[in-house]
Short mmCIF file of C-alpha atoms in Angstrom, two decimals:
data_model
loop_
_atom_site.label_atom_id
_atom_site.label_comp_id
_atom_site.label_asym_id
_atom_site.label_seq_id
_atom_site.Cartn_x
_atom_site.Cartn_y
_atom_site.Cartn_z
CA MET U 27 119.59 172.81 40.57
CA LEU U 28 119.70 169.67 41.20
CA ARG U 29 119.38 169.93 44.41
CA ARG U 30 116.40 172.26 44.15
CA LYS U 31 114.46 169.90 42.54
CA MET U 32 115.07 166.74 43.86
CA GLY U 33 113.54 168.80 47.37
CA TYR U 34 116.90 169.18 49.12
CA VAL U 35 116.58 173.07 49.62
CA ASP U 36 113.22 174.88 52.07
CA PRO U 37 112.30 177.26 49.26
CA SER U 38 110.84 179.81 51.90
CA SER U 39 114.53 179.65 54.22
CA GLY U 40 116.99 177.91 51.73
CA LYS U 41 118.96 175.91 53.67
CA ASP U 42 119.55 172.38 53.02
CA ILE U 43 117.09 170.42 55.05
CA LEU U 44 117.89 166.75 53.57
CA GLY U 45 121.98 167.88 54.18
CA ASN U 46 121.62 169.26 57.40
CA ARG U 47 119.19 165.43 58.68
CA SER U 48 122.44 163.51 56.57
CA LEU U 49 124.74 164.80 58.53
CA CYS U 50 123.19 164.19 62.21
CA PHE U 51 122.78 160.75 61.42
CA ILE U 52 126.03 159.84 60.45
CA PHE U 53 126.94 161.52 63.68
CA ILE U 54 124.88 159.28 65.11
CA CYS U 55 125.64 156.44 63.70
CA ALA U 56 129.59 157.43 64.26
CA PHE U 57 128.62 158.27 68.28
CA GLY U 58 126.93 154.35 68.13
CA LEU U 59 129.99 152.61 66.73
CA VAL U 60 132.26 154.42 68.80
CA THR U 61 130.25 153.49 71.61
CA LEU U 62 130.16 149.82 70.95
CA LEU U 63 133.79 150.05 69.58
CA GLN U 64 134.81 151.05 73.84
CA GLN U 65 132.38 148.35 74.72
CA ILE U 66 134.48 145.42 72.49
CA LEU U 67 137.89 146.74 73.43
CA TYR U 68 136.85 147.83 77.52
CA GLY U 69 134.63 145.08 78.21
CA LYS U 70 132.19 145.58 81.06
CA ASN U 71 134.37 148.18 82.67
CA TYR U 72 132.79 151.08 79.91
CA ILE U 73 129.35 150.83 81.31
CA LYS U 74 130.30 150.33 84.77
CA ARG U 75 131.57 153.53 84.75
CA TYR U 76 128.18 154.94 84.94
CA LEU U 77 126.93 153.05 87.64
CA GLU U 78 128.42 155.44 89.66
CA ASN U 79 126.40 157.83 89.00
CA TYR U 80 122.85 155.40 89.06
CA GLY U 81 120.50 156.93 91.93
CA GLY U 82 119.52 153.99 93.14
CA SER U 83 120.11 150.45 94.40
CA TYR U 84 120.32 146.87 92.12
CA GLU U 85 119.24 144.19 93.82
CA TYR U 86 121.85 141.82 95.54
CA ASN U 87 120.84 138.45 92.48
CA SER U 88 120.48 141.17 90.03
CA THR U 89 122.18 140.10 86.51
CA ALA U 90 124.77 142.97 86.89
CA CYS U 91 125.10 142.69 90.75
CA ARG U 92 126.31 138.94 90.44
CA GLU U 93 128.57 140.42 87.07
CA LEU U 94 129.83 142.84 89.52
CA ARG U 95 130.75 140.75 92.33
CA GLN U 96 132.45 138.67 89.96
CA ASP U 97 134.52 140.85 88.78
CA ILE U 98 136.45 141.51 92.97
CA MET U 99 135.87 137.54 92.92
CA ASP U 100 138.34 137.49 89.48
CA VAL U 101 141.27 139.30 91.88
CA LYS U 102 142.18 136.65 93.17
CA VAL U 103 145.42 138.58 95.12
CA LEU U 104 145.52 141.60 95.72
CA THR U 105 149.17 142.19 93.49
CA MET U 106 146.81 140.87 90.26
CA VAL U 107 145.73 144.40 89.62
CA LYS U 108 146.38 148.47 90.27
CA THR U 109 144.48 149.38 93.06
CA SER U 110 142.81 151.73 91.14
CA ASP U 111 141.72 149.00 89.21
CA LEU U 112 140.25 147.56 92.53
CA PHE U 113 139.18 151.00 93.57
CA GLU U 114 136.72 151.05 90.29
CA ARG U 115 135.27 147.57 90.89
CA TRP U 116 134.50 148.44 94.79
CA ARG U 117 133.25 151.48 93.50
CA ASN U 118 131.30 149.24 90.73
CA LEU U 119 129.37 147.24 93.53
CA GLN U 120 128.35 150.03 95.29
CA VAL U 121 125.17 150.59 93.70
CA CYS U 122 124.27 147.00 94.40
CA LYS U 123 122.40 146.50 98.03
CA TRP U 124 124.33 144.84 99.93
CA GLU U 125 122.46 140.97 101.90
CA GLN U 126 124.07 137.88 104.14
CA SER U 127 124.29 134.82 102.15
CA LYS U 128 123.47 132.18 105.09
CA GLU U 129 125.34 129.10 103.20
CA GLU U 130 128.30 131.76 102.54
CA THR U 131 128.13 133.27 106.39
CA SER U 132 127.49 129.76 108.21
CA ASN U 133 130.48 128.01 106.21
CA PHE U 134 132.64 130.64 107.88
CA LYS U 135 131.68 130.87 111.25
CA MET U 136 132.02 126.58 111.02
CA SER U 137 135.61 127.14 109.82
CA LEU U 138 136.44 130.06 112.77
CA SER U 139 134.65 127.59 115.05
CA ARG U 140 136.96 124.81 114.26
CA CYS U 141 140.00 126.47 114.49
CA CYS U 142 139.25 129.26 117.27
CA ASN U 143 135.69 128.92 118.96
CA ALA U 144 135.66 132.63 120.59
CA PRO U 145 132.31 131.49 123.06
CA SER U 146 135.59 129.51 125.06
CA PHE U 147 138.60 130.75 124.37
CA LEU U 148 138.65 134.30 123.09
CA PHE U 149 139.45 135.26 127.06
CA THR U 150 141.53 133.41 129.66
CA THR U 151 138.94 132.24 131.93
CA LYS U 152 138.66 129.98 135.19
CA ARG U 153 137.61 127.83 133.01
CA ASN U 154 139.85 127.61 130.46
CA THR U 155 142.96 128.32 132.56
CA PRO U 156 142.86 126.47 135.61
CA ALA U 157 144.54 128.14 139.18
CA GLY U 158 148.17 126.02 138.66
CA THR U 159 148.57 125.84 135.08
CA LYS U 160 151.06 126.68 133.07
CA LEU U 161 149.91 129.61 130.40
CA ARG U 162 152.50 129.70 127.58
CA TYR U 163 152.91 132.63 125.85
CA GLU U 164 151.75 133.54 122.17
CA VAL U 165 155.40 134.86 120.79
CA ASP U 166 157.78 133.91 123.70
CA THR U 167 156.47 130.25 123.61
CA SER U 168 159.64 129.83 125.45
CA GLY U 169 158.23 132.01 128.33
CA ILE U 170 155.71 130.31 130.93
CA LEU U 171 153.23 131.99 133.26
CA PRO U 172 152.42 130.02 135.96
CA ILE U 173 148.82 130.83 136.96
CA THR U 174 149.05 131.16 140.82
CA THR U 175 145.65 132.22 142.95
CA GLU U 176 146.42 135.63 142.82
CA VAL U 177 146.20 135.51 139.14
CA PHE U 178 143.36 133.68 138.89
CA LYS U 179 141.53 135.55 140.49
CA MET U 180 141.49 138.23 137.55
CA PHE U 181 139.59 135.97 135.45
CA PRO U 182 136.61 135.68 134.99
CA ASP U 183 134.81 132.44 135.74
CA ASP U 184 133.79 131.90 132.10
CA MET U 185 133.98 133.63 128.69
CA PRO U 186 131.13 136.86 129.31
CA TYR U 187 129.68 135.92 126.26
CA SER U 188 127.95 133.41 123.38
CA LYS U 189 128.09 131.65 120.17
CA SER U 190 126.00 134.39 118.10
CA GLN U 191 124.69 136.06 121.12
CA PHE U 192 124.15 139.48 119.19
CA LYS U 193 121.66 140.22 116.68
CA LYS U 194 123.68 143.01 114.42
CA CYS U 195 127.01 144.00 115.55
CA ALA U 196 129.20 147.08 114.47
CA VAL U 197 133.42 146.14 114.84
CA ILE U 198 135.16 150.58 114.12
CA GLY U 199 138.30 150.67 113.09
CA ASN U 200 140.22 153.99 113.11
CA GLY U 201 140.89 155.01 109.45
CA GLY U 202 140.51 157.73 108.19
CA ILE U 203 137.90 156.22 105.98
CA ILE U 204 135.08 156.87 108.64
CA LYS U 205 135.80 161.00 108.77
CA ASN U 206 132.73 162.49 107.52
CA SER U 207 131.09 159.66 107.34
CA LYS U 208 127.95 160.84 109.32
CA CYS U 209 128.04 156.86 110.68
CA GLY U 210 127.07 157.75 113.98
CA LYS U 211 123.73 157.09 114.34
CA GLU U 212 124.07 153.78 112.64
CA ILE U 213 126.78 153.20 114.69
CA ASP U 214 124.95 153.51 117.42
CA SER U 215 122.11 151.52 116.68
CA ALA U 216 123.72 148.35 116.61
CA ASP U 217 123.47 145.69 119.33
CA PHE U 218 126.89 145.80 120.17
CA VAL U 219 130.24 147.92 119.31
CA PHE U 220 133.72 146.88 119.29
CA ARG U 221 136.29 149.45 118.91
CA CYS U 222 140.05 149.17 118.79
CA ASN U 223 142.59 150.96 121.72
CA ILE U 224 140.50 153.61 122.73
CA PRO U 225 140.41 156.39 120.73
CA PRO U 226 138.63 159.45 120.63
CA ILE U 227 134.69 159.37 120.29
CA ASN U 228 133.58 162.71 121.96
CA ASP U 229 131.76 165.55 120.55
CA LYS U 230 134.21 166.10 118.21
CA TYR U 231 134.31 162.83 116.17
CA SER U 232 130.71 161.35 117.36
CA ALA U 233 128.48 162.45 114.48
CA ASP U 234 131.17 160.18 112.31
CA VAL U 235 132.03 157.01 114.65
CA GLY U 236 129.59 156.89 117.24
CA THR U 237 129.73 156.75 121.27
CA LYS U 238 127.93 152.97 121.78
CA THR U 239 130.73 150.86 123.21
CA ASP U 240 130.47 147.61 124.41
CA LEU U 241 133.81 146.40 124.12
CA VAL U 242 137.72 148.32 123.34
CA THR U 243 140.73 146.72 122.99
CA ILE U 244 143.50 148.04 124.60
CA ASN U 245 147.79 148.05 123.36
CA PRO U 246 149.37 147.58 126.10
CA SER U 247 152.25 150.44 124.21
CA ILE U 248 148.99 153.06 124.26
CA ILE U 249 149.88 152.82 128.40
CA THR U 250 153.39 152.74 128.49
CA GLU U 251 153.99 155.63 125.71
CA ARG U 252 150.71 157.71 127.60
CA PHE U 253 150.31 157.05 130.70
CA GLN U 254 154.11 155.89 131.95
CA LYS U 255 152.82 152.12 132.64
CA LEU U 256 150.85 153.54 135.26
CA GLU U 257 153.33 154.29 137.89
CA LYS U 258 152.80 157.38 138.75
CA TRP U 259 149.52 159.25 137.96
CA ARG U 260 146.62 156.75 137.28
CA ARG U 261 143.38 159.09 137.12
CA PRO U 262 144.51 160.68 133.46
CA PHE U 263 144.25 156.87 132.31
CA TYR U 264 140.69 156.38 134.94
CA GLU U 265 139.45 159.70 133.07
CA VAL U 266 139.53 158.24 129.67
CA LEU U 267 137.99 155.04 130.17
CA GLN U 268 135.13 156.88 131.46
CA ASN U 269 133.78 158.27 127.87
CA TYR U 270 133.15 154.42 127.24
CA GLU U 271 130.99 154.01 130.24
CA ASN U 272 130.50 151.07 131.73
CA SER U 273 132.43 148.77 129.00
CA SER U 274 134.05 146.21 128.60
CA MET U 275 138.09 146.30 127.56
CA VAL U 276 140.32 143.43 126.46
CA LEU U 277 144.02 142.88 126.67
CA PRO U 278 146.99 141.43 125.20
CA ALA U 279 148.21 140.05 128.65
CA PHE U 280 150.17 136.81 127.15
CA TYR U 281 150.92 138.29 123.95
CA ASN U 282 155.24 138.23 125.82
CA VAL U 283 156.54 138.82 128.88
CA ARG U 284 156.69 142.56 128.94
CA ASN U 285 152.88 143.02 128.06
CA THR U 286 151.75 141.21 131.07
CA ASP U 287 152.87 143.31 133.80
CA VAL U 288 151.46 146.35 132.13
CA SER U 289 147.78 144.87 131.20
CA PHE U 290 147.26 143.13 135.20
CA ARG U 291 148.26 147.44 136.29
CA VAL U 292 145.18 148.38 134.54
CA LYS U 293 142.88 145.25 136.17
CA TYR U 294 144.57 146.77 139.61
CA MET U 295 144.14 150.22 139.11
CA LEU U 296 139.92 150.03 138.04
CA ASP U 297 139.73 147.75 141.52
CA ASP U 298 141.02 150.69 142.95
CA PHE U 299 138.36 152.69 141.40
CA ASP U 300 135.52 150.04 142.55
CA SER U 301 135.48 150.33 138.80
CA GLN U 302 132.36 147.58 138.21
CA ARG U 303 133.42 147.57 134.28
CA GLY U 304 135.05 143.88 132.62
CA VAL U 305 138.43 143.58 132.03
CA PHE U 306 139.46 140.95 129.96
CA PHE U 307 143.14 139.10 128.70
CA PHE U 308 143.11 136.92 125.45
CA HIS U 309 143.89 133.65 125.91
CA PRO U 310 147.19 133.60 124.02
CA GLN U 311 146.29 130.26 122.42
CA TYR U 312 143.21 132.12 120.95
CA LEU U 313 145.88 134.43 119.22
CA LEU U 314 147.97 132.40 118.27
CA ASN U 315 144.80 130.25 116.49
CA VAL U 316 143.58 133.49 114.82
CA GLN U 317 146.93 133.75 113.47
CA ARG U 318 146.99 130.71 111.55
CA PHE U 319 143.59 130.44 109.69
CA TRP U 320 144.33 134.17 108.16
CA ALA U 321 147.74 133.00 107.49
CA VAL U 322 146.19 130.76 105.03
CA GLN U 323 144.12 133.31 103.95
CA GLY U 324 147.22 135.25 102.85
CA VAL U 325 147.23 137.81 105.25
CA ARG U 326 150.61 137.05 106.73
CA ALA U 327 152.47 140.00 109.37
CA LYS U 328 153.98 140.13 111.72
CA ARG U 329 151.11 140.77 113.80
CA LEU U 330 147.55 140.46 113.15
CA SER U 331 145.90 143.89 113.75
CA SER U 332 143.84 144.55 116.44
CA GLY U 333 140.95 145.37 114.02
CA LEU U 334 141.16 141.76 112.78
CA MET U 335 141.15 140.13 115.91
CA LEU U 336 137.64 142.10 116.39
CA VAL U 337 136.57 140.91 113.51
CA THR U 338 137.08 137.91 113.94
CA ALA U 339 135.34 136.84 117.40
CA ALA U 340 132.84 139.41 115.98
CA LEU U 341 131.88 136.71 113.64
CA GLU U 342 131.37 133.86 115.69
CA LEU U 343 129.42 136.10 118.27
CA CYS U 344 127.42 137.57 116.22
CA GLU U 345 124.46 136.79 113.66
CA GLU U 346 125.25 139.84 111.37
CA VAL U 347 128.89 142.03 111.26
CA HIS U 348 129.29 145.60 110.26
CA LEU U 349 132.69 147.39 110.04
CA TYR U 350 133.43 150.83 109.72
CA GLY U 351 136.47 152.51 108.98
CA PHE U 352 138.12 149.67 107.85
CA TRP U 353 140.70 150.55 104.90
CA ALA U 354 144.32 150.26 104.47
CA PHE U 355 145.00 152.82 101.76
CA PRO U 356 146.47 156.85 101.72
CA MET U 357 142.85 157.73 99.78
CA ASN U 358 139.27 156.73 99.55
CA PRO U 359 137.99 154.60 96.55
CA SER U 360 137.29 157.81 94.42
CA GLY U 361 140.92 158.63 94.84
CA ILE U 362 140.68 161.35 97.56
CA PHE U 363 143.11 161.18 100.18
CA ILE U 364 142.40 160.49 103.81
CA THR U 365 144.44 160.73 106.87
CA HIS U 366 145.67 157.49 108.73
CA HIS U 367 143.59 157.44 111.16
CA TYR U 368 140.26 159.89 111.61
CA TYR U 369 141.90 161.62 114.55
CA ASP U 370 145.50 161.82 113.07
CA ASN U 371 148.08 160.75 110.33
CA VAL U 372 150.33 159.12 112.24
CA LYS U 373 151.79 155.58 110.57
CA PRO U 374 151.65 152.70 112.57
CA ARG U 375 155.45 151.24 112.61
CA PRO U 376 156.51 150.05 108.37
CA GLY U 377 156.32 145.67 108.47
CA PHE U 378 154.29 145.27 111.66
CA HIS U 379 150.79 145.08 110.39
CA ALA U 380 149.60 143.83 107.02
CA MET U 381 146.73 145.90 106.55
CA PRO U 382 146.32 146.19 102.55
CA HIS U 383 146.10 142.09 102.59
CA GLU U 384 143.38 142.29 105.60
CA ILE U 385 141.13 144.62 103.40
CA PHE U 386 141.74 142.73 100.83
CA ASN U 387 139.95 139.64 102.22
CA PHE U 388 137.34 141.99 104.03
CA ILE U 389 136.59 142.85 100.45
CA HIS U 390 136.22 139.64 99.26
CA MET U 391 133.73 138.69 102.32
CA HIS U 392 131.31 141.78 102.00
CA THR U 393 131.26 140.17 98.24
CA ARG U 394 130.77 136.68 99.15
CA GLY U 395 127.41 138.54 102.03
CA ILE U 396 129.30 137.46 104.77
CA ILE U 397 130.29 141.02 106.76
CA ASN U 398 129.56 144.45 105.26
CA VAL U 399 131.73 146.48 104.64
CA HIS U 400 131.05 150.20 104.90
CA THR U 401 133.36 152.78 103.16
CA GLY U 402 130.80 155.27 102.33
CA GLN U 403 128.31 158.27 103.79
CA CYS U 404 125.69 156.46 105.78
CA THR U 405 122.20 157.69 105.41
#
């Protein structure tokens, strides 16, 4: 009776109106309180989980993007966080448009120029390695290769590329992260494309990885294992190279003594087939300097990956550098398992490279606006 007199009950329906409204009000307040407590307990990450569903892109210098970039920069070394935490921070950053930082990029390029100087020393040339030079190997430092007239003839007169010669470059890694990316057209639109170790770029893969290639590395172990050191049939290897049209190739002929002869055979074979494509050999001192440079950045390994070598060179030869297919984890940033390569799941030799640390540096460089690392689908 008291409730009826106070107007709590609708006379026509007999329902307790104010009671229902009170319950709704209490529920809303409770939800708001829980949300507030979660924000206090978990900080900005509670809100950031919703950014993954955001349909647009935040501007590079927006407050949200500055905070998201700082979240990544706060991770000073890879062991500071769980991989899942790093993935979440990286996923959150994807809502932000990437912009090149002219200041950060310029400073990084200056550091590379002082230590390594790719426009002058990336390849062994007649200018930086005259005939009669006693060339010291990168790893077999006790071994010396006299640059005879015959060897000297194989070198280009000078470096074929110059400082910041290309506006936009794409460096393509072979990681499974690029599978189903549909980045082929975007890659092929770059002014210069680097690839690692003659990966397949046929119709089966071209939609994801593109086909354009201007420079491709060849590890001598590929020549040894897949093509029997070119001691017998050479046409199968020549036909593989035809997939790369007129791209140039570069080999670490002076990494150690056993690489030299195999690398030289590639040059001899192409000359025999009257090929006009360039065959270059990394300068051993350049690779040593690059190894020392990245060791300071925390990448300490028996050998840097071919991808990191190309990224390092690209930073000096190109105004803007984009990376595709670079990822060093068995799952993508969303936690879905991926193959090691986009074309197979063959793992590298353990303990040889420090791939997670290489990718960690790339993530930081992306965050600083030095390179653009692509790990999602291209539109």
